[in-house]
Coordinates of C-alpha atoms in Angstrom, one line a residue:
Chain A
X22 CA 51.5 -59.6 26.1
X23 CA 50.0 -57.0 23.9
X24 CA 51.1 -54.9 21.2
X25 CA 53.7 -58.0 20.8
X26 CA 54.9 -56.6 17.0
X27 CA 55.6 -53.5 18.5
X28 CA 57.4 -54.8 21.3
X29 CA 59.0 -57.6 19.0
X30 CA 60.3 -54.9 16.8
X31 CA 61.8 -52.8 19.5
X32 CA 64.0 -56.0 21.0
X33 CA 65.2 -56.9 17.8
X34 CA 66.6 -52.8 17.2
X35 CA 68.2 -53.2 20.6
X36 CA 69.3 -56.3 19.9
X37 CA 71.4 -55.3 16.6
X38 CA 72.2 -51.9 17.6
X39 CA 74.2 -53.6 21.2
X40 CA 75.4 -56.7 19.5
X41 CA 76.6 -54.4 16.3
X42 CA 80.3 -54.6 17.0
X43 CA 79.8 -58.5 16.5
X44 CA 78.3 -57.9 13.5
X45 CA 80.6 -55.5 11.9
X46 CA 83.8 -57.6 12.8
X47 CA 82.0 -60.5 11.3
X48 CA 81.0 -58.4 8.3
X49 CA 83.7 -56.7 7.3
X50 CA 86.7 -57.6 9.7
X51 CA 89.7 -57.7 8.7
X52 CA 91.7 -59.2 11.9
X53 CA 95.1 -59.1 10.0
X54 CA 95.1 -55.6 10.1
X55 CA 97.0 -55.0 14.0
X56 CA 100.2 -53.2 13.5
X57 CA 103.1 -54.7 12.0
X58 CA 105.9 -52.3 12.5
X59 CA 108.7 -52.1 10.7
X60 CA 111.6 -51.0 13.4
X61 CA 115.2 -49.0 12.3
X62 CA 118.0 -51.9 12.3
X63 CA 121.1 -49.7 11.9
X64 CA 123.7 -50.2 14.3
X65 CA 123.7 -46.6 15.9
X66 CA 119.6 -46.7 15.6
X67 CA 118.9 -49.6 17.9
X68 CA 117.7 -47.5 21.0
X69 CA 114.5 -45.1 21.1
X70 CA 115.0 -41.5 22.6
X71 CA 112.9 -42.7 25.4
X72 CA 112.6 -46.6 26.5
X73 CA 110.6 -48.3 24.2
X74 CA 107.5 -49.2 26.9
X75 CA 107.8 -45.1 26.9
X76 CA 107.0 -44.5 23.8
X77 CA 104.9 -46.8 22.7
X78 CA 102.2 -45.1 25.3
X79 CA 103.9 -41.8 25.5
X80 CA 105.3 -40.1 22.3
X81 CA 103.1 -37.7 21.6
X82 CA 103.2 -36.3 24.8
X83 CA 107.5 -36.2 24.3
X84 CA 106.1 -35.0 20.9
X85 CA 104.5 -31.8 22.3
X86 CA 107.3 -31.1 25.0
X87 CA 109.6 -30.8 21.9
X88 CA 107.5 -28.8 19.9
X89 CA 106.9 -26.5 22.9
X90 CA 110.9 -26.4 24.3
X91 CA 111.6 -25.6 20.4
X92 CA 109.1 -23.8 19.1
X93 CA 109.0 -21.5 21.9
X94 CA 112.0 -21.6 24.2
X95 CA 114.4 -22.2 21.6
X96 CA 115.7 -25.3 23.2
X97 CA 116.6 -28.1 20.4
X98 CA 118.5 -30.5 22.2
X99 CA 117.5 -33.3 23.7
X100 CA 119.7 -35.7 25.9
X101 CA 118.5 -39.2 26.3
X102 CA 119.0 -41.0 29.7
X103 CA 122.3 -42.7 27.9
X104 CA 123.8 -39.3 27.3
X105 CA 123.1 -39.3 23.9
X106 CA 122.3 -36.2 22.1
X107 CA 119.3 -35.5 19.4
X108 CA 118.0 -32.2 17.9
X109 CA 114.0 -31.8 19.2
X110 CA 112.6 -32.4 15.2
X111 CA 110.2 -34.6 14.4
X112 CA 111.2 -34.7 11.0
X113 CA 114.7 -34.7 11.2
X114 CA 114.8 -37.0 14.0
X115 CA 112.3 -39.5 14.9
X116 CA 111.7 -40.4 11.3
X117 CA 115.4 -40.1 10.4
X118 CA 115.7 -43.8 12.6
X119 CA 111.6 -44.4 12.1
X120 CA 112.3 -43.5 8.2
X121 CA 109.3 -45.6 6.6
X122 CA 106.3 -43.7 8.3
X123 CA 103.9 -45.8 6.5
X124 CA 105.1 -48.7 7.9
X125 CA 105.8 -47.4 11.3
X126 CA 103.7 -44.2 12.4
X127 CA 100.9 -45.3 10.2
X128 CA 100.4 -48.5 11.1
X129 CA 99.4 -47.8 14.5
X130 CA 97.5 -44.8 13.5
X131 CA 95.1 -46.0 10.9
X132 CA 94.7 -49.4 13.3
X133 CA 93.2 -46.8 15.7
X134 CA 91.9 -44.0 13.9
X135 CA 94.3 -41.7 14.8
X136 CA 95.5 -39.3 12.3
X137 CA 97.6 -36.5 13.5
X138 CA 97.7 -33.0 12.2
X139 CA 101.2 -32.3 12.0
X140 CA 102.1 -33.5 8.5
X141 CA 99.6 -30.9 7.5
X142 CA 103.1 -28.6 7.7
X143 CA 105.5 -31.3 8.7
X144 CA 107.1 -33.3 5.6
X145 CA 107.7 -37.1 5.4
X146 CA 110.7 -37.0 3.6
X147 CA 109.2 -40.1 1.6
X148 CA 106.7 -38.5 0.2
X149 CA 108.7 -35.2 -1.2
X150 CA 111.3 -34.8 -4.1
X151 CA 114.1 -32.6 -2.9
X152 CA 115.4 -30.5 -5.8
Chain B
X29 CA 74.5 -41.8 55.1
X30 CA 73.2 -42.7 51.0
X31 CA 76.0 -40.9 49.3
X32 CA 78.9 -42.1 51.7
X33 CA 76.9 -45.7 51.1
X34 CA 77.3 -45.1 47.1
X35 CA 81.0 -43.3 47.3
X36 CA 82.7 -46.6 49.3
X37 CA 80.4 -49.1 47.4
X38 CA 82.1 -47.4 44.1
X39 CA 85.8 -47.5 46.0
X40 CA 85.6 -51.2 46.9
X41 CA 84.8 -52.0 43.1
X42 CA 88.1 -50.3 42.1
X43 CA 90.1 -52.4 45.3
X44 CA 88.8 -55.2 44.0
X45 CA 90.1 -54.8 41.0
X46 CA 93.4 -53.3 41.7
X47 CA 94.1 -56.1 44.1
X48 CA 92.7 -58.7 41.5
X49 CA 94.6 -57.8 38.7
X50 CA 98.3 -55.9 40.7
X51 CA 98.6 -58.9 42.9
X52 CA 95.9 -62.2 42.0
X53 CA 96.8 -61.7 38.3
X54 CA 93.2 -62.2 37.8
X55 CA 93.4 -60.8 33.9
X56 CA 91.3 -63.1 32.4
X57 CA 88.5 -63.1 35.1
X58 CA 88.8 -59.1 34.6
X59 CA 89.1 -58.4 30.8
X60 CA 87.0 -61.7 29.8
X61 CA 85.0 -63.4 32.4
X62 CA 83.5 -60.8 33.6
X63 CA 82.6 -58.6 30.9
X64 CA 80.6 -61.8 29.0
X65 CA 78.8 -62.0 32.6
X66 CA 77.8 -58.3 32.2
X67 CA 77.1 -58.8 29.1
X68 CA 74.5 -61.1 29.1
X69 CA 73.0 -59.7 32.5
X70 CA 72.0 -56.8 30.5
X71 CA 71.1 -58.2 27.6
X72 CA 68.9 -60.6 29.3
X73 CA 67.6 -58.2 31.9
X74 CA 66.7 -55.7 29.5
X75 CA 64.5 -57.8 27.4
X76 CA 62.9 -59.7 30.7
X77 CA 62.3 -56.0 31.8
X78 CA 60.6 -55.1 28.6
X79 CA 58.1 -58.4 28.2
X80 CA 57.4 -58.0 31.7
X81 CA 56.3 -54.0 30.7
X82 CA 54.7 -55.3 27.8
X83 CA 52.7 -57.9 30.3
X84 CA 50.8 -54.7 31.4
X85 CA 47.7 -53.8 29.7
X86 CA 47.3 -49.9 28.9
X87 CA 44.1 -49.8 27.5
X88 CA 43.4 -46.2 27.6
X89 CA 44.6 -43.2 26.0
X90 CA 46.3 -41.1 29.7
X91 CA 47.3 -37.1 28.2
X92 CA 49.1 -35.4 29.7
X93 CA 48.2 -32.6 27.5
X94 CA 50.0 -29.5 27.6
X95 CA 48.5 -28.8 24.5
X96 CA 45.3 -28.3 22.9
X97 CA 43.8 -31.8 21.9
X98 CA 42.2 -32.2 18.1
X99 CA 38.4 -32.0 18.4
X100 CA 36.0 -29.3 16.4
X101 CA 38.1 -28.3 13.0
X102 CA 37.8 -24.6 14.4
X103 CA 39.9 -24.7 17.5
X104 CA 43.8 -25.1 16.7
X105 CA 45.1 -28.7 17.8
X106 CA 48.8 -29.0 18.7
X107 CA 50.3 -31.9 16.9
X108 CA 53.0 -32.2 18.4
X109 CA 52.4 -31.9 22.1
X110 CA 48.8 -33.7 22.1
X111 CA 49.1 -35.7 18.7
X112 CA 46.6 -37.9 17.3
X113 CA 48.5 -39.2 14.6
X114 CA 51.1 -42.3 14.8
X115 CA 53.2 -40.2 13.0
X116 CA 52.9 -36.9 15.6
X117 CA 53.1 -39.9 18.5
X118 CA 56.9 -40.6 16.5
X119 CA 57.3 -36.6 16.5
X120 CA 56.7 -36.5 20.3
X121 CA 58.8 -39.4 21.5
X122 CA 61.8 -38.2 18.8
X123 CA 61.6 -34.7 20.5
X124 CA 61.6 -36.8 23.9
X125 CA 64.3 -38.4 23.6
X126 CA 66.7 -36.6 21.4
X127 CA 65.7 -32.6 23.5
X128 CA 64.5 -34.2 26.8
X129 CA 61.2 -32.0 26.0
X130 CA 59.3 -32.8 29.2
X131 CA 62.6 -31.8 31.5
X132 CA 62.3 -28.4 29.3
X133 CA 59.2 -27.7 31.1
X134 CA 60.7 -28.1 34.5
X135 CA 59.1 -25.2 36.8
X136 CA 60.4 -24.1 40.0
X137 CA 58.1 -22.2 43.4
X138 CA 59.4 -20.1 45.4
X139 CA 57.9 -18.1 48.2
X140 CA 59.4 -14.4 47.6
X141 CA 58.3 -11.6 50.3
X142 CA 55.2 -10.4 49.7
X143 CA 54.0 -12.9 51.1
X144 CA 53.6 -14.4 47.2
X145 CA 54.3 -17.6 45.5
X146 CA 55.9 -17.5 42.4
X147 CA 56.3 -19.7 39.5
X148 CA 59.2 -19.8 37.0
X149 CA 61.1 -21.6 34.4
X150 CA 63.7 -23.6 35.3
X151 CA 65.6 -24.8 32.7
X152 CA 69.0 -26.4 34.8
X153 CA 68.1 -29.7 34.8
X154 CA 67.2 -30.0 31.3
X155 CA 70.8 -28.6 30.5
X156 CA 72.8 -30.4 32.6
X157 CA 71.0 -33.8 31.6
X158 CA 71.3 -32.4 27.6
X159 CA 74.7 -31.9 27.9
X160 CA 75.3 -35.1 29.4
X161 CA 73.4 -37.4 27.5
X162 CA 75.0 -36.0 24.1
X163 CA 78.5 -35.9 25.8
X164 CA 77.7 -39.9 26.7
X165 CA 76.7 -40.9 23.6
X166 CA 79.5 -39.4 21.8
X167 CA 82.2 -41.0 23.8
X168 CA 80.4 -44.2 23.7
X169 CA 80.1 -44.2 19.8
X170 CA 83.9 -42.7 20.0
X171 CA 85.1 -46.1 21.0
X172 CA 84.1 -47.8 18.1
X173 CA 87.7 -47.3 17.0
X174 CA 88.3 -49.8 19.6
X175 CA 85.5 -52.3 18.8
X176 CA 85.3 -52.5 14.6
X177 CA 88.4 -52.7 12.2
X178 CA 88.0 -51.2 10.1
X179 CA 87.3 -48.3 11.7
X180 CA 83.4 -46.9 10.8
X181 CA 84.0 -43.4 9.2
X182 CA 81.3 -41.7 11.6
X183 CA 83.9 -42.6 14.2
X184 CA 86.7 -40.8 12.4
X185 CA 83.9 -37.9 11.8
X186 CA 83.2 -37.5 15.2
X187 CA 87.1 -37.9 16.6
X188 CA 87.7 -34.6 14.6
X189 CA 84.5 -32.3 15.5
X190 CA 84.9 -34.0 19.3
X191 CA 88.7 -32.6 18.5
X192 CA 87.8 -29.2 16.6
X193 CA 90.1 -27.2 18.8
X194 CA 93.3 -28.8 19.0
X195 CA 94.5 -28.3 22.1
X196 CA 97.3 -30.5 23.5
X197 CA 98.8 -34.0 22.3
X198 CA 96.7 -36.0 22.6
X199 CA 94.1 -33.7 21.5
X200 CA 91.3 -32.7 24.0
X201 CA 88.1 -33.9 23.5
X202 CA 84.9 -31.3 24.1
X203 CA 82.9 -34.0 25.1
X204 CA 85.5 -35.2 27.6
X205 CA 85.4 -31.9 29.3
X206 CA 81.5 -31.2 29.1
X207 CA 81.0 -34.8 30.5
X208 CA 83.0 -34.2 33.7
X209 CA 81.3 -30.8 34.2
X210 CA 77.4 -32.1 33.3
X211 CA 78.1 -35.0 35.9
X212 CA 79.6 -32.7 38.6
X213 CA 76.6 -30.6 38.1
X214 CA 73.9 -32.9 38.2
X215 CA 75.8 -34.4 41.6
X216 CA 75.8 -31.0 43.1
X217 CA 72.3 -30.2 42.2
X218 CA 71.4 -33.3 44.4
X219 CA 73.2 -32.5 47.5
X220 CA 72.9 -28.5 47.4
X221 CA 69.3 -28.7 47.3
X222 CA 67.6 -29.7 50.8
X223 CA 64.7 -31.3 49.2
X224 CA 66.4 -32.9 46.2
X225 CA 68.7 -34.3 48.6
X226 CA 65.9 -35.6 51.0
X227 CA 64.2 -37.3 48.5
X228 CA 68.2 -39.0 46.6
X229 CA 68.5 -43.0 47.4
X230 CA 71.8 -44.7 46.9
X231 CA 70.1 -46.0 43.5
X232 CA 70.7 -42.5 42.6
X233 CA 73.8 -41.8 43.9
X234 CA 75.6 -45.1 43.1
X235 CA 75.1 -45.2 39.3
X236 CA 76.0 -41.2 39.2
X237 CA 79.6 -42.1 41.0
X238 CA 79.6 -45.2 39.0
X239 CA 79.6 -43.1 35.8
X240 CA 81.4 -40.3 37.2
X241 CA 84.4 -42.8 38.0
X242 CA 84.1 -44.3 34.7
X243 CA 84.7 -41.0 33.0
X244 CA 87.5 -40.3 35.5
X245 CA 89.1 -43.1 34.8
X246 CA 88.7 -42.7 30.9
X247 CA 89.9 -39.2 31.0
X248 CA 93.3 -40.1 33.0
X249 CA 94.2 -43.2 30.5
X250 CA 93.5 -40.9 27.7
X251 CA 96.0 -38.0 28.8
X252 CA 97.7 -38.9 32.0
X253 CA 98.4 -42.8 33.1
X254 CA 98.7 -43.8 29.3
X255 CA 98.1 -47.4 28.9
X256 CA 98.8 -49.7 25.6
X257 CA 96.0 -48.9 23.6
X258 CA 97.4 -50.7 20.9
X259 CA 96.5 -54.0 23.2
X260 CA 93.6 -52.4 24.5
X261 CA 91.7 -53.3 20.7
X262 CA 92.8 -56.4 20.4
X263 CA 91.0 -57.3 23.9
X264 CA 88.6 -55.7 22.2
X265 CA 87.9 -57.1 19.4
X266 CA 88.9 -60.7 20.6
X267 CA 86.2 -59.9 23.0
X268 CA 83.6 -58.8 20.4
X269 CA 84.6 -61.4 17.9
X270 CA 84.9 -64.3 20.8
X271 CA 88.0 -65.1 20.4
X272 CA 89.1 -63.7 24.1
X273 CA 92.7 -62.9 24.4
X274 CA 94.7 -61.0 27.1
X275 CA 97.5 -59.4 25.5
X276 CA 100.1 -58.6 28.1
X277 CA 101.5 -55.3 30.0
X278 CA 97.9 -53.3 29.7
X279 CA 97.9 -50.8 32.4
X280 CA 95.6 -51.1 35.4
X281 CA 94.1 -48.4 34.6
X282 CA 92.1 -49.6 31.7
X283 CA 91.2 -53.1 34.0
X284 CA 89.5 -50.3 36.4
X285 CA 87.5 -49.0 33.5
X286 CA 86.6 -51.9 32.4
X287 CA 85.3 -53.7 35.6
X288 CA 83.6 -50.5 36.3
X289 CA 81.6 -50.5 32.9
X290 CA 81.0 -54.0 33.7
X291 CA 79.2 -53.3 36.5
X292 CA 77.3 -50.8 35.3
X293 CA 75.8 -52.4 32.4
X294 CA 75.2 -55.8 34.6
X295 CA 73.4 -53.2 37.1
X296 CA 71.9 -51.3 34.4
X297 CA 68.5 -53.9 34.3
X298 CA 68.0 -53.4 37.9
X299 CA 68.0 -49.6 37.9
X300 CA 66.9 -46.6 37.6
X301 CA 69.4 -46.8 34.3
X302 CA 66.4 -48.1 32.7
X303 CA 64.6 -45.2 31.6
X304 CA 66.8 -45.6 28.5
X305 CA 64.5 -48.7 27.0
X306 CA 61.5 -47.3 29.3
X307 CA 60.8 -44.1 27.7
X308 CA 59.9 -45.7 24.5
X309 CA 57.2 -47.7 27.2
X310 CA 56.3 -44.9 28.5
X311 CA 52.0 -44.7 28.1
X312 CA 52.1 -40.8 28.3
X313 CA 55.0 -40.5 25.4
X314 CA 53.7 -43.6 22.9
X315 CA 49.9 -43.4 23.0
X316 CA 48.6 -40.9 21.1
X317 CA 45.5 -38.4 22.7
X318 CA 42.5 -39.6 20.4
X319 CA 40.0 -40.3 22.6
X320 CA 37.7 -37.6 21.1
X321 CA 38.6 -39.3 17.8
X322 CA 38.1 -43.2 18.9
X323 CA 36.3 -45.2 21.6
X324 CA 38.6 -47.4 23.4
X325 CA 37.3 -50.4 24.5
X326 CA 39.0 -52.0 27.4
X327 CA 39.6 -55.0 26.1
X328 CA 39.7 -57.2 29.9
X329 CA 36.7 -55.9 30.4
X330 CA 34.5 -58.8 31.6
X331 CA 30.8 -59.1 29.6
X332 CA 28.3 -58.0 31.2
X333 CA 25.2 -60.0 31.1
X334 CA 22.3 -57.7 30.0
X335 CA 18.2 -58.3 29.5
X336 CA 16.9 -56.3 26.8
X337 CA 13.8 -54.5 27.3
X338 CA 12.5 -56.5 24.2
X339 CA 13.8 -60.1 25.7
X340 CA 11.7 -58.5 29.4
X341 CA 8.6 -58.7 27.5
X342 CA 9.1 -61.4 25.2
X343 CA 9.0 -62.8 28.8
X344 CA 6.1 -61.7 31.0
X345 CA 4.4 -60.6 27.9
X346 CA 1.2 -62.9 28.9
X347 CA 1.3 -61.5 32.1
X348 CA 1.2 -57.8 31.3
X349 CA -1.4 -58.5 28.9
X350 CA -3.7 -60.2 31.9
X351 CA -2.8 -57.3 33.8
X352 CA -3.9 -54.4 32.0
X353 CA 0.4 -52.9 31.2
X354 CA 0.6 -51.7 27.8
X355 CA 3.3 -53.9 25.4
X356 CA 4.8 -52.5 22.7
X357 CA 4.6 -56.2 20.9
X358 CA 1.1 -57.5 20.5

């Protein structure tokens, strides 16, 4: 073989760089970190606006239909598939039942990096005084 | 005949799937099995791939010099193009393999009226292959969310810029669209053009659908047949971590993805895929032009066995002497 350091050096860099999510979990991974939601138990709270499968892969997309029918045809009601009725708000409505957004919203977020714009205007009514 | 080869070879991959997982419940085989398999067929390949390049000896220096190598300190050297340095050979491969420099100077002929031949720049290639291999990279460090908790910051850095413009929940990603239009180019370019497409093998359509399919099948989990992605990390990280486990009710989606990914990093050592450890091998890219500078001495060469003039007459010096020939020894 020649240049063998060279070469030696090179399969070592690939070496780390594809087995690097092995290292890093081993590192600095924190496995209890999945999602541990916290879920509304008030009586008239125990159903989603959607079923749950739904939402769990879904809501954002319902999110931006509501902003859109809202924010821009001026519809605000939304009627689930049991007839009930809800206003289209994401702050007066999914985290009115979802109230703890920390340990709800957030926990699948931060588990997968996701960090959503909307409370750059929306509120979390957690996080504000109301005078 | 190669494409429509490549295009059902790709199809049957997905079947297989789709019928392993919708009706064998084959789960495990598909999110665990399988992906260790792949795996270690490339990790294994690659490095048998790159001790068997290393096997071959390069002894010279072999320039491809499209610029002016160093020699008398009065004519201007390029450092960059022809270095003599180690650290102008680093500059060269860098520039390589970050800008795909040598694509840059892709030239197209054409025979215009006249009758005259002209030569011109063609820069396509290098663009669509740019554009790609950046849009590539990014997704593939993109799903570090998936592979490290906690998440690496560059990951989060990335997600935004990748998401600068906001458009639609979830938000599109640039690279997502630049990926799908680099690949459709680069598969167009090879069956619009009658030479191009004379000269394509199925080992260069097969990984293009392969990777096209992949992205396909990324793209439609990310904004149209959603799966969990919630259980999509923990396979993930179980995976990564080797503690395999198959949490339930991931779509199929993601099992198609995943098998197809599978087989291309298990076909990855036995293809033209390889350029990606090759082009640091590559005896034009990591040598650097000094053969003005430094003898190079094949080293196989075998020794010659040579009779100095001094050892002929130390020889037959009697004999010259009786017969008159003048010796330089007396």
């Amino acid at each position: 073989m020649y240049d063998s350091g060279k070469i030696l050096i090179g399969i070592i860099v690939f070496l780390i760089l594809f087995t690097s999510p092995t290292w890093y979990d081993l590192v600095f991974g924190t496995p209890a970190t999945k999602p541990n939601l916290v879920l509304p138990n008030k009586a008239d709270q125990k159903e989603c606006v959607m079923t749950t499968e739904y939402m769990r892969d879904n809501h954002m997309e319902l999110l931006n239909i509501w902003r859109d029918d809202a924010v821009r045809k001026g519809d605000r009601i939304f009627t689930t598939a049991s007839g009930k009725e809800f206003e289209m708000s994401l702050t007066k409505t999914c985290l009115n039942c979802h109230s703890n957004k920390a340990e709800f919203c957030d926990q699948c977020h931060n588990y997968l990096g996701v960090s959503p714009y909307c409370w750059d205007c929306h509120v979390d009514p957690k996080t504000v005084e109301i005078k | 005949m190669n494409i429509l080869f490549s295009f059902f070879a790709v199809l049957i991959i997905i079947l297989a799937v789709i019928i392993g997982v919708e009706t064998a419940q084959l789960e495990f085989l598909f999110g665990v099995i399988i992906p260790y398999a792949a795996i270690a067929t490339f990790i294994l390949g690659i490095i048998y791939r790159i001790l068997k390049w290393a096997k071959s000896p390069v002894p010279f220096r072999i320039p491809t010099v499209t610029g002016q190598e160093k020699s008398l300190s009065w004519i201007k050297s390029n450092k960059l193009d022809s270095p003599n340095s180690t650290l102008g050979v680093i500059g060269r491969m860098a520039l390589e393999v970050l800008l795909f420099r040598s694509l840059f100077r892709n030239t197209k002929t054409q025979l215009k009226d006249g009758p005259a031949l002209v030569y011109g720049s063609s820069k396509y290639l290098w663009l669509g292959a740019l554009v790609f291999h950046w849009s590539f990279l990014i997704i593939v460090l993109r799903h570090f969310r998936y592979f490290a908790e906690p998440i690496p910051s560059f990951v989060i850095f990335l997600q935004n810029y990748d998401g600068l413009f906001q458009i639609g929940l979830p938000i599109l990603y640039v690279t997502d669209v630049l990926i799908l239009a680099a690949l459709t180019f680069l598969f167009l370019r090879r069956i619009t053009d009658p030479k191009l497409k004379y000269i394509s093998l199925s080992s260069d359509y097969f990984p293009l659908f392969l990777i096209i399919s992949i992205a396909v099948t990324g793209i439609l989990m990310r904004y149209f047949a959603k799966v969990d992605i919630v259980s999509v990390k923990e396979l993930a990280i179980g995976l990564f971590s080797f503690n395999p486990v198959i949490p339930n009710g991931i779509g199929i989606m993601f099992y198609i993805h995943l098998f197809l990914v599978s087989v291309l990093i298990a076909y990855f050592p036995f293809s033209k895929l390889l350029h990606m450890p090759g082009v640091f091998l590559s005896p034009t890219r990591n040598l650097a032009n000094n053969s003005r500078m430094k003898r190079h001495i094949n080293p196989w060469n075998k020794p010659v066995r040579i009779h100095t003039y001094e050892e002929y007459e130390d020889e037959f010096r009697d004999k010259m002497k009786a017969a008159g020939i003048p010796v330089e020894k007396e």
